[in-house]
Coordinates of C-alpha atoms (C1' of nucleotides) in Angstrom, one line a residue:
Chain P
M1 CA -35.2 28.7 -0.7
G2 CA -33.3 25.7 -2.7
E3 CA -29.9 25.6 -2.7
T4 CA -28.8 28.9 -1.6
T5 CA -25.0 28.9 -3.3
T6 CA -23.7 31.8 -1.5
H7 CA -20.2 33.4 -2.2
R8 CA -18.9 31.8 0.9
H9 CA -20.0 27.9 -0.2
R10 CA -18.3 28.8 -3.5
R11 CA -15.2 29.9 -2.1
R12 CA -15.2 27.1 0.2
A13 CA -15.5 24.8 -2.4
E14 CA -12.8 26.1 -4.1
T15 CA -10.1 25.8 -1.6
E16 CA -11.3 22.5 -0.6
A17 CA -10.3 21.5 -4.6
E18 CA -7.3 23.6 -4.0
I19 CA -6.3 21.4 -1.1
K20 CA -7.0 18.2 -2.7
A21 CA -5.1 19.3 -6.0
H22 CA -2.0 20.1 -3.8
A23 CA -2.1 16.9 -2.1
W24 CA -2.3 14.9 -5.5
A25 CA 0.6 17.0 -6.6
A26 CA 2.6 16.1 -3.2
M27 CA 1.9 12.7 -3.7
R28 CA 2.9 12.4 -7.0
E29 CA 6.2 13.8 -6.7
S30 CA 6.9 12.1 -3.2
G31 CA 5.0 9.0 -3.5
P32 CA 1.8 8.5 -1.9
A33 CA 1.4 7.9 1.7
V34 CA 3.7 10.6 2.7
L35 CA 1.0 13.1 2.2
S36 CA 2.0 15.8 4.7
L37 CA -0.6 18.6 5.8
R38 CA 1.8 20.8 6.9
H39 CA 3.6 20.6 3.5
V40 CA 0.2 21.4 1.7
A41 CA -0.4 24.2 3.8
R42 CA 2.9 25.6 3.6
E43 CA 2.5 25.3 -0.4
M44 CA -0.7 27.3 -0.3
G45 CA 0.6 29.8 2.0
M46 CA -1.6 29.3 5.0
A47 CA -1.1 27.8 8.5
P48 CA -1.5 24.1 9.0
S49 CA -4.3 24.5 11.4
A50 CA -6.2 26.2 8.7
L51 CA -6.6 22.8 6.7
Y52 CA -8.7 21.6 9.7
R53 CA -11.5 23.6 8.7
Y54 CA -11.8 22.0 5.7
F55 CA -10.8 18.4 6.6
A56 CA -11.5 17.0 10.1
S57 CA -7.9 14.9 9.8
R58 CA -5.4 13.7 7.6
N59 CA -7.4 10.6 7.3
D60 CA -10.6 12.6 6.0
L61 CA -8.7 14.1 3.4
L62 CA -7.2 10.8 2.1
T63 CA -10.7 9.6 2.3
A64 CA -11.8 12.4 0.1
L65 CA -9.2 11.6 -2.2
I66 CA -9.6 7.9 -2.6
V67 CA -13.3 8.5 -3.4
D68 CA -12.2 11.1 -6.1
A69 CA -9.8 8.4 -7.5
Y70 CA -12.7 5.8 -7.6
E71 CA -14.9 8.3 -8.8
S72 CA -12.4 9.2 -12.1
L73 CA -12.1 5.4 -12.5
G74 CA -15.6 4.7 -12.4
E75 CA -16.5 7.4 -14.8
Q76 CA -13.8 6.3 -17.5
V77 CA -14.7 3.1 -17.1
N78 CA -18.5 3.5 -17.6
E79 CA -18.1 6.2 -20.4
T80 CA -16.1 3.3 -22.3
Y81 CA -18.8 0.8 -21.5
V82 CA -21.5 3.1 -23.0
R83 CA -19.4 4.2 -26.1
A84 CA -18.4 0.6 -26.9
S85 CA -21.9 -1.0 -26.5
A86 CA -23.1 1.5 -28.8
T87 CA -20.8 0.5 -31.6
G88 CA -22.9 -2.9 -31.4
Q89 CA -19.7 -5.4 -30.5
N90 CA -20.6 -8.2 -28.6
A91 CA -20.2 -8.1 -24.7
F92 CA -16.7 -9.7 -25.1
E93 CA -15.0 -7.0 -27.1
V94 CA -17.0 -4.1 -25.0
F95 CA -15.1 -5.9 -22.0
M96 CA -11.9 -6.0 -23.5
A97 CA -12.3 -2.3 -24.4
V98 CA -13.5 -1.5 -20.8
A99 CA -10.2 -3.5 -19.4
H100 CA -7.9 -1.6 -21.8
T101 CA -9.5 1.8 -20.3
Y102 CA -9.1 0.2 -16.8
R103 CA -5.7 -0.8 -17.6
G104 CA -4.9 2.8 -19.3
W105 CA -6.4 4.5 -16.2
A106 CA -4.2 2.5 -13.8
M107 CA -0.9 3.3 -15.8
S108 CA -1.5 7.1 -16.3
H109 CA -2.6 7.3 -12.3
R110 CA -0.1 5.4 -10.6
T111 CA -0.8 7.6 -7.5
E112 CA -4.4 7.2 -7.6
W113 CA -4.0 3.5 -8.1
A114 CA -1.5 2.9 -5.0
L115 CA -4.0 4.8 -3.1
I116 CA -6.8 2.7 -4.0
F117 CA -5.4 -0.8 -3.7
S118 CA -2.5 -0.8 -1.6
T119 CA -3.5 -2.1 2.0
S120 CA -1.0 -0.7 4.3
L121 CA -1.7 3.0 4.1
P122 CA -0.2 4.8 7.4
D123 CA -2.9 4.4 9.5
Y124 CA -5.8 4.5 7.3
N125 CA -8.8 2.4 7.5
G126 CA -11.5 2.1 4.7
T127 CA -14.9 3.7 5.2
P128 CA -18.4 3.4 4.1
E129 CA -17.8 6.0 1.5
T130 CA -14.8 4.4 0.0
Y131 CA -16.7 1.3 -0.5
A132 CA -19.6 2.8 -2.1
A133 CA -17.4 4.6 -4.5
A134 CA -15.6 1.2 -5.4
G135 CA -19.0 -0.5 -6.3
R136 CA -19.3 1.7 -9.3
S137 CA -16.8 0.2 -11.5
F138 CA -17.6 -3.1 -10.0
G139 CA -21.3 -2.7 -11.3
V140 CA -19.8 -2.2 -15.0
L141 CA -18.3 -5.7 -14.7
I142 CA -21.5 -7.2 -13.6
Q143 CA -23.4 -5.5 -16.1
L144 CA -21.1 -6.9 -18.7
T145 CA -21.8 -10.4 -17.4
A146 CA -25.3 -9.7 -17.8
D147 CA -24.7 -8.8 -21.4
A148 CA -22.7 -11.7 -22.1
V149 CA -25.2 -14.3 -20.9
A150 CA -27.7 -12.4 -22.7
G151 CA -25.6 -12.6 -26.2
G152 CA -25.0 -16.3 -25.5
L153 CA -21.7 -15.8 -25.3
I154 CA -21.0 -17.6 -22.1
D155 CA -21.3 -21.6 -21.9
V156 CA -23.3 -21.3 -18.5
D157 CA -24.1 -24.9 -18.0
R158 CA -20.8 -26.3 -18.6
L159 CA -19.2 -23.7 -16.1
D160 CA -22.0 -24.2 -13.5
R161 CA -21.1 -27.9 -13.4
T162 CA -17.5 -27.4 -12.9
L163 CA -18.0 -25.2 -9.9
D164 CA -17.5 -26.7 -6.1
D165 CA -20.9 -27.1 -4.6
D166 CA -19.9 -24.7 -1.9
L167 CA -18.7 -22.0 -4.5
R168 CA -22.1 -22.2 -6.5
T169 CA -24.2 -21.5 -3.5
S170 CA -21.9 -18.4 -2.9
M171 CA -22.3 -17.5 -6.1
R172 CA -26.1 -17.8 -6.0
V173 CA -26.4 -15.8 -2.9
W174 CA -24.3 -12.9 -4.6
A175 CA -26.1 -13.3 -7.9
E176 CA -29.5 -12.4 -5.9
H177 CA -28.0 -9.6 -4.3
T178 CA -27.3 -7.9 -7.9
G179 CA -30.5 -7.1 -9.8
Q180 CA -29.4 -9.2 -12.7
E181 CA -30.5 -12.6 -13.5
L182 CA -26.8 -14.0 -13.3
P183 CA -26.2 -17.6 -13.4
A184 CA -23.5 -18.9 -10.9
G185 CA -21.1 -20.4 -13.4
A186 CA -21.2 -16.9 -15.5
L187 CA -20.6 -15.1 -12.2
A188 CA -17.8 -17.2 -11.5
G189 CA -16.3 -16.6 -14.7
S190 CA -16.4 -12.8 -14.3
M191 CA -14.6 -13.0 -11.1
W192 CA -12.2 -15.0 -12.9
C193 CA -11.8 -12.3 -15.6
Y194 CA -11.6 -9.8 -12.7
S195 CA -8.8 -11.5 -11.1
V196 CA -6.4 -11.8 -14.3
M197 CA -7.4 -8.1 -15.1
H198 CA -6.2 -6.7 -11.9
G199 CA -3.7 -9.0 -11.3
A200 CA -2.0 -8.3 -14.5
I201 CA -2.1 -4.7 -14.1
S202 CA -0.8 -5.0 -10.4
L203 CA 2.2 -7.2 -11.2
D204 CA 2.9 -4.8 -14.1
L205 CA 2.5 -1.7 -11.8
N206 CA 4.8 -3.0 -9.0
G207 CA 7.5 -4.1 -11.5
Q208 CA 6.8 -7.7 -10.4
F209 CA 7.1 -9.0 -14.2
P210 CA 10.2 -9.5 -15.7
P211 CA 11.9 -6.5 -17.6
P212 CA 11.0 -7.3 -20.9
M213 CA 7.4 -7.9 -20.3
A214 CA 6.8 -4.9 -18.3
D215 CA 4.5 -2.2 -19.5
S216 CA 3.0 -4.6 -22.3
P217 CA -0.6 -4.1 -23.0
A218 CA -0.1 -7.2 -25.3
L219 CA 0.6 -9.4 -22.3
F220 CA -2.5 -8.0 -20.6
D221 CA -4.6 -8.4 -23.8
S222 CA -3.6 -12.1 -24.1
A223 CA -4.1 -13.2 -20.7
L224 CA -7.6 -11.6 -20.8
R225 CA -8.7 -13.2 -23.9
A226 CA -7.3 -16.3 -22.9
M227 CA -9.7 -16.4 -20.0
L228 CA -12.3 -15.2 -22.4
A229 CA -11.7 -18.2 -24.3
Q230 CA -12.7 -20.6 -21.2
L231 CA -15.9 -19.1 -21.0
T232 CA -17.1 -19.5 -24.4
P233 CA -19.4 -22.5 -25.3
T234 CA -18.6 -25.3 -27.9
D235 CA -14.8 -25.4 -26.8
Chain E
M1 CA 40.1 -19.3 11.7
G2 CA 36.9 -19.8 9.9
E3 CA 33.7 -18.4 11.4
T4 CA 34.7 -17.1 14.8
T5 CA 31.4 -16.6 16.4
T6 CA 32.0 -15.3 19.7
H7 CA 29.8 -14.2 22.4
R8 CA 29.2 -10.8 21.1
H9 CA 28.2 -12.0 17.8
R10 CA 25.7 -14.2 19.0
R11 CA 24.2 -11.8 21.4
R12 CA 24.3 -9.1 18.5
A13 CA 22.3 -11.7 16.2
E14 CA 19.7 -12.1 19.1
T15 CA 18.8 -8.6 19.5
E16 CA 18.6 -8.0 15.8
A17 CA 16.3 -10.6 15.7
E18 CA 14.5 -9.2 18.7
I19 CA 14.1 -6.4 17.2
K20 CA 12.6 -7.5 14.0
A21 CA 10.2 -9.6 16.2
H22 CA 9.0 -6.8 18.1
A23 CA 8.7 -4.7 14.6
W24 CA 6.6 -7.6 13.3
A25 CA 4.2 -7.4 16.6
A26 CA 4.0 -3.7 16.4
M27 CA 3.0 -3.9 12.5
R28 CA 0.6 -6.8 13.0
E29 CA -1.4 -5.0 15.5
S30 CA -1.5 -1.2 14.2
G31 CA -1.2 -2.2 10.7
P32 CA 1.8 -2.1 8.5
A33 CA 3.6 1.1 7.6
V34 CA 3.1 2.8 11.2
L35 CA 6.5 1.0 12.1
S36 CA 7.8 3.5 14.8
L37 CA 11.3 2.9 15.7
R38 CA 10.7 4.4 18.8
H39 CA 7.8 2.3 19.9
V40 CA 10.1 -0.6 19.3
A41 CA 12.6 0.8 21.5
R42 CA 10.2 1.4 24.0
E43 CA 8.9 -2.3 23.9
M44 CA 12.4 -3.7 24.3
G45 CA 13.3 -1.2 27.2
M46 CA 16.3 0.4 25.3
A47 CA 17.0 4.0 23.9
P48 CA 15.8 4.8 20.4
S49 CA 19.4 5.8 19.2
A50 CA 20.5 2.3 20.2
L51 CA 18.7 0.7 17.3
Y52 CA 20.8 2.4 15.0
R53 CA 23.5 0.0 16.2
Y54 CA 21.8 -2.7 14.3
F55 CA 19.8 -0.9 11.3
A56 CA 21.3 2.2 9.9
S57 CA 17.8 3.6 9.3
R58 CA 14.0 2.7 9.5
N59 CA 14.4 1.9 5.9
D60 CA 17.0 -0.4 6.6
L61 CA 14.9 -2.3 9.3
L62 CA 11.8 -2.2 6.7
T63 CA 14.2 -3.6 3.7
A64 CA 15.3 -6.8 6.5
L65 CA 11.6 -7.3 7.1
I66 CA 10.8 -7.3 3.5
V67 CA 13.6 -9.6 2.9
D68 CA 12.6 -12.0 5.6
A69 CA 9.2 -12.3 4.2
Y70 CA 10.1 -13.2 0.8
E71 CA 12.5 -15.7 2.4
S72 CA 9.3 -17.0 4.4
L73 CA 7.5 -17.2 1.4
G74 CA 10.2 -18.5 -0.8
E75 CA 11.0 -21.1 1.4
Q76 CA 7.2 -22.3 1.7
V77 CA 6.8 -22.3 -2.0
N78 CA 9.6 -24.2 -2.3
E79 CA 9.2 -26.7 -0.1
T80 CA 5.7 -27.5 -1.6
Y81 CA 7.0 -27.7 -5.1
V82 CA 9.9 -30.4 -3.9
R83 CA 7.6 -32.5 -1.8
A84 CA 4.7 -32.3 -4.3
S85 CA 7.1 -33.2 -7.2
A86 CA 8.2 -36.2 -5.5
T87 CA 4.5 -37.5 -5.4
G88 CA 4.8 -37.8 -9.3
Q89 CA 1.7 -35.7 -9.9
N90 CA 1.9 -33.9 -13.2
A91 CA 3.4 -30.5 -13.2
F92 CA -0.3 -28.8 -13.2
E93 CA -1.4 -30.3 -10.0
V94 CA 2.0 -29.5 -8.4
F95 CA 1.4 -25.9 -9.6
M96 CA -2.0 -25.9 -7.9
A97 CA -0.4 -27.3 -4.9
V98 CA 2.2 -24.6 -4.8
A99 CA -0.3 -22.1 -5.8
H100 CA -2.4 -23.1 -2.6
T101 CA 0.4 -22.8 -0.6
Y102 CA 1.2 -19.4 -1.6
R103 CA -2.4 -18.3 -1.0
G104 CA -2.2 -19.8 2.2
W105 CA 0.8 -17.9 3.0
A106 CA -0.7 -14.6 1.9
M107 CA -3.9 -15.4 4.2
S108 CA -1.8 -16.4 7.1
H109 CA 0.7 -13.6 6.6
R110 CA -1.2 -10.6 5.7
T111 CA 1.3 -8.1 7.3
E112 CA 4.0 -9.4 5.4
W113 CA 2.0 -9.6 2.3
A114 CA 1.3 -5.7 2.4
L115 CA 5.0 -4.8 3.2
I116 CA 5.9 -6.9 0.0
F117 CA 3.3 -6.1 -2.5
S118 CA 2.0 -2.6 -1.3
T119 CA 3.6 -0.1 -3.6
S120 CA 3.2 3.4 -1.7
L121 CA 5.0 2.5 1.5
P122 CA 5.9 5.6 3.1
D123 CA 9.2 7.0 1.8
Y124 CA 10.4 3.3 1.0
N125 CA 12.3 2.4 -1.8
G126 CA 13.0 -1.2 -3.3
T127 CA 16.4 -2.2 -3.1
P128 CA 18.6 -4.8 -5.1
E129 CA 18.3 -7.1 -2.0
T130 CA 14.4 -7.4 -2.5
Y131 CA 14.7 -7.8 -5.8
A132 CA 17.0 -10.6 -5.3
A133 CA 14.8 -12.2 -2.7
A134 CA 11.5 -11.7 -4.9
G135 CA 13.2 -13.7 -7.3
R136 CA 13.1 -16.8 -5.5
S137 CA 9.5 -17.8 -5.5
F138 CA 9.4 -16.6 -9.2
G139 CA 12.1 -19.0 -10.0
V140 CA 9.7 -21.8 -8.7
L141 CA 7.3 -20.6 -11.2
I142 CA 9.7 -20.8 -14.2
Q143 CA 10.8 -24.1 -13.1
L144 CA 7.1 -25.4 -13.0
T145 CA 6.6 -23.8 -16.5
A146 CA 9.6 -25.8 -17.6
D147 CA 8.3 -29.1 -16.0
A148 CA 4.8 -28.7 -17.7
V149 CA 6.4 -28.4 -21.0
A150 CA 8.5 -31.2 -20.6
G151 CA 5.5 -33.5 -19.4
G152 CA 3.9 -32.0 -22.7
L153 CA 0.9 -30.4 -20.8
I154 CA 1.1 -27.1 -22.8
D155 CA 0.2 -27.0 -26.2
V156 CA 3.4 -24.7 -27.2
D157 CA 2.6 -24.5 -30.7
R158 CA -1.2 -23.0 -30.7
L159 CA -0.2 -20.8 -27.5
D160 CA 2.7 -19.3 -29.7
R161 CA 0.6 -18.7 -32.7
T162 CA -1.9 -17.0 -30.5
L163 CA 0.6 -14.4 -29.6
D164 CA 1.1 -10.7 -30.6
D165 CA 4.5 -10.4 -32.7
D166 CA 6.1 -8.0 -30.2
L167 CA 5.1 -9.8 -27.3
R168 CA 6.4 -13.2 -28.7
T169 CA 9.9 -11.6 -29.2
S170 CA 9.5 -10.1 -25.5
M171 CA 8.9 -13.7 -24.2
R172 CA 12.2 -15.0 -26.3
V173 CA 14.3 -12.5 -24.7
W174 CA 13.2 -13.3 -21.3
A175 CA 13.1 -17.0 -22.2
E176 CA 17.0 -16.8 -22.9
H177 CA 17.5 -15.1 -20.0
T178 CA 16.2 -18.0 -17.7
G179 CA 18.4 -20.9 -18.0
Q180 CA 15.3 -22.9 -19.0
E181 CA 14.3 -24.0 -22.7
L182 CA 11.1 -22.2 -22.6
P183 CA 9.0 -21.6 -25.8
A184 CA 7.5 -18.1 -25.8
G185 CA 3.8 -19.5 -25.5
A186 CA 4.6 -21.4 -22.4
L187 CA 6.2 -18.4 -20.5
A188 CA 3.2 -16.3 -21.8
G189 CA 1.0 -18.9 -20.3
S190 CA 2.9 -18.9 -17.3
M191 CA 2.6 -14.9 -16.9
W192 CA -1.6 -15.3 -17.3
C193 CA -1.4 -18.0 -14.5
Y194 CA 0.8 -15.9 -12.2
S195 CA -1.7 -12.9 -12.8
V196 CA -4.8 -15.0 -12.2
M197 CA -3.1 -16.2 -9.1
H198 CA -1.9 -12.8 -7.7
G199 CA -4.9 -11.1 -8.9
A200 CA -7.3 -13.2 -6.9
I201 CA -5.3 -13.2 -3.9
S202 CA -5.0 -9.6 -4.0
L203 CA -8.4 -8.9 -4.5
D204 CA -9.5 -11.1 -1.9
L205 CA -7.1 -9.7 0.9
N206 CA -8.2 -6.1 0.0
G207 CA -11.7 -7.3 0.4
Q208 CA -12.4 -6.4 -3.2
F209 CA -14.4 -9.5 -3.8
P210 CA -18.1 -9.3 -2.8
P211 CA -18.8 -10.9 0.6
P212 CA -20.2 -14.0 -0.2
M213 CA -17.2 -15.2 -2.2
A214 CA -14.5 -13.8 0.4
D215 CA -11.7 -15.8 1.6
S216 CA -12.9 -18.5 -0.7
P217 CA -10.4 -21.1 -1.8
A218 CA -12.7 -22.7 -4.1
L219 CA -13.1 -19.5 -6.1
F220 CA -9.1 -19.2 -6.2
D221 CA -8.9 -23.0 -7.3
S222 CA -11.6 -22.6 -10.0
A223 CA -10.0 -19.5 -11.6
L224 CA -6.6 -21.0 -11.6
R225 CA -7.9 -24.6 -13.4
A226 CA -9.9 -22.3 -15.8
M227 CA -6.6 -20.5 -16.8
L228 CA -4.5 -24.3 -16.9
A229 CA -7.1 -25.5 -19.1
Q230 CA -6.7 -22.8 -21.4
L231 CA -3.1 -23.9 -21.9
T232 CA -3.6 -27.7 -22.7
P233 CA -3.4 -29.4 -26.1
T234 CA -6.3 -30.7 -27.9
D235 CA -8.9 -28.5 -26.7
Chain H
dT1 C1' -27.4 49.9 10.2
dT2 C1' -25.8 47.7 13.9
dC3 C1' -25.4 43.4 16.5
dG4 C1' -24.3 38.9 16.9
dC5 C1' -23.3 34.8 15.3
dT6 C1' -21.0 31.7 11.9
dG7 C1' -17.1 30.6 9.2
dT8 C1' -12.3 31.2 8.2
dG9 C1' -7.5 32.4 9.4
dT10 C1' -3.4 32.3 12.8
dG11 C1' 0.3 31.2 16.0
dA12 C1' 1.4 28.6 20.1
dA13 C1' 1.7 24.4 22.1
dC14 C1' 1.8 19.2 22.8
dA15 C1' 3.0 14.9 22.0
dC16 C1' 4.8 12.4 18.6
dT17 C1' 8.5 10.8 15.2
dG18 C1' 13.4 9.5 12.5
dT19 C1' 17.8 10.7 13.1
dT20 C1' 22.4 12.6 14.8
dC21 C1' 25.8 13.4 18.0
dT22 C1' 28.6 13.2 22.5
dC23 C1' 29.5 10.7 26.4
dG24 C1' 30.2 6.8 28.9
dT25 C1' 30.4 1.8 29.6
dT26 C1' 31.6 -2.7 28.7
dG27 C1' 33.2 -6.9 26.4
dT28 C1' 37.0 -8.8 23.7
dG29 C1' 41.6 -9.8 21.3
dA30 C1' 46.3 -9.1 21.8
Chain F
dT1 C1' 46.8 -5.5 31.6
dC2 C1' 45.7 -2.5 27.7
dA3 C1' 43.7 -0.6 24.0
dC4 C1' 39.9 -0.7 20.7
dA5 C1' 35.6 -1.7 19.2
dA6 C1' 31.0 -2.7 20.0
dC7 C1' 27.2 -1.0 22.6
dG8 C1' 23.9 1.7 25.1
dA9 C1' 22.2 6.3 27.2
dG10 C1' 20.5 10.8 26.7
dA11 C1' 20.1 15.2 24.7
dA12 C1' 19.1 17.7 20.7
dC13 C1' 17.2 19.1 16.0
dA14 C1' 13.8 19.2 12.4
dG15 C1' 10.0 17.3 11.1
dT16 C1' 4.7 15.6 11.8
dG17 C1' -0.9 15.6 13.1
dT18 C1' -3.6 17.6 16.2
dT19 C1' -5.7 21.3 19.2
dC20 C1' -6.5 25.3 21.5
dA21 C1' -7.3 30.3 22.2
dC22 C1' -7.6 34.0 19.6
dA23 C1' -8.8 37.6 16.0
dC24 C1' -10.7 38.9 12.0
dA25 C1' -14.4 39.0 8.1
dG26 C1' -18.9 38.3 6.1
dC27 C1' -23.4 37.8 6.3
dG28 C1' -28.5 37.4 8.1
dA29 C1' -31.9 39.8 11.3
dA30 C1' -33.2 43.1 14.6

DNA sequence: TTCGCTGTGTGAACACTGTTCTCGTTGTGA
DNA sequence: TCACAACGAGAACAGTGTTCACACAGCGAA
């Protein structure tokens, strides 16, 4: 038998996609979190109740949208990782390329970003599916850390010594959980970089930076490079 | 005459506060962004329409709540700044104390944090009042930067040289806007620290860190110290 | 080919929501 | 004591997510 994709199946996938497309459009113009099923239905020329044939609830639709957003982000990030790695640059340069892709995605997909990273969606609760989707771009970060360690870019021993004991064991626990051979210090360093990256983007997107430094890739770049410099050996 | 606080005035202020208290309580248990005026009214034993004597709309109530949250945060941050400064510690140690207060507030006021920092509140738009309130804790950061520069903790010249030209001029523009004498490099450094601080908290609160390092003040601490180390002279 | 089932769409209904309006009542300053 | 502003109640309107009974279309099996 295999996958019998009947005519019905295809049509169903189409309408499903169309619903999501209209949902994105609505959120883009009215801001996220005001997604109205009735509005989408009206836009599509169908009864509100008909949407429930495709998504069991508003939350389910939101989950699907979030998963799609994660997938889009993960895909772009991963693609950049692969392409930049192929050029033979060292892991830090690859990381910078990935980070700029990450930031670029956030800037050009503000709605998606808000949907992913804003707690406080009305009544929405995260699901296992979203967590799984989130892991994908996180995996690239772990991979990059492993690359950097392999390339000798990280002063593993020094970083390890600076860590608090409890923190070091936390890192070890997680390191074993990843497939890679990751020293605690390196893992901590990657979390530092992740924090800078996420924080700079988040502040920028929310307009929490003073006006003249808003939407400044240069500030983002300098912040990340400052943190990376802290990881290198022979300071 | 002066301030004639009649009986009515006092009662009005009381109900206003009571409304906000009930609103916070409701958000705390049902998550933010599902604030329902009717629910608050029901809880208080009054008609929904009566609330409109105190807040012109749901957005106005939200604004008041956000301003209160900012004020609470700003107050705690400022208090820590004053107290820590009085002990004669250097500006970096004061900054660490302030940062921990900041993080502690975020952890113990998740609802308030979400209200402040989540874009994507349903239909809510920022107002001048909220921007003014936001500036208060930002001011402490600027003050700390000035203190650090005055204390010779920041390698101003080196940082200045590492900056992109456009970025440096952006920083200068903003530096003039603040009352303080802030070199561009130092200002950039403070933005880096702000990014780390905000990012680490944000990721932690949203559960975006791997489980074993969730809710870890040590990770937060190490990330900030790593960034601070990057600012000091004579590396 | 006809039967029956499953997938899809409809429209009415329910319980909500924010908001506005009109109508009383009640406290306060003159 | 009077007049007026402040306050509260209740009904109403338009909007929401969601459910339900119903009707039709398409498809596999008899």
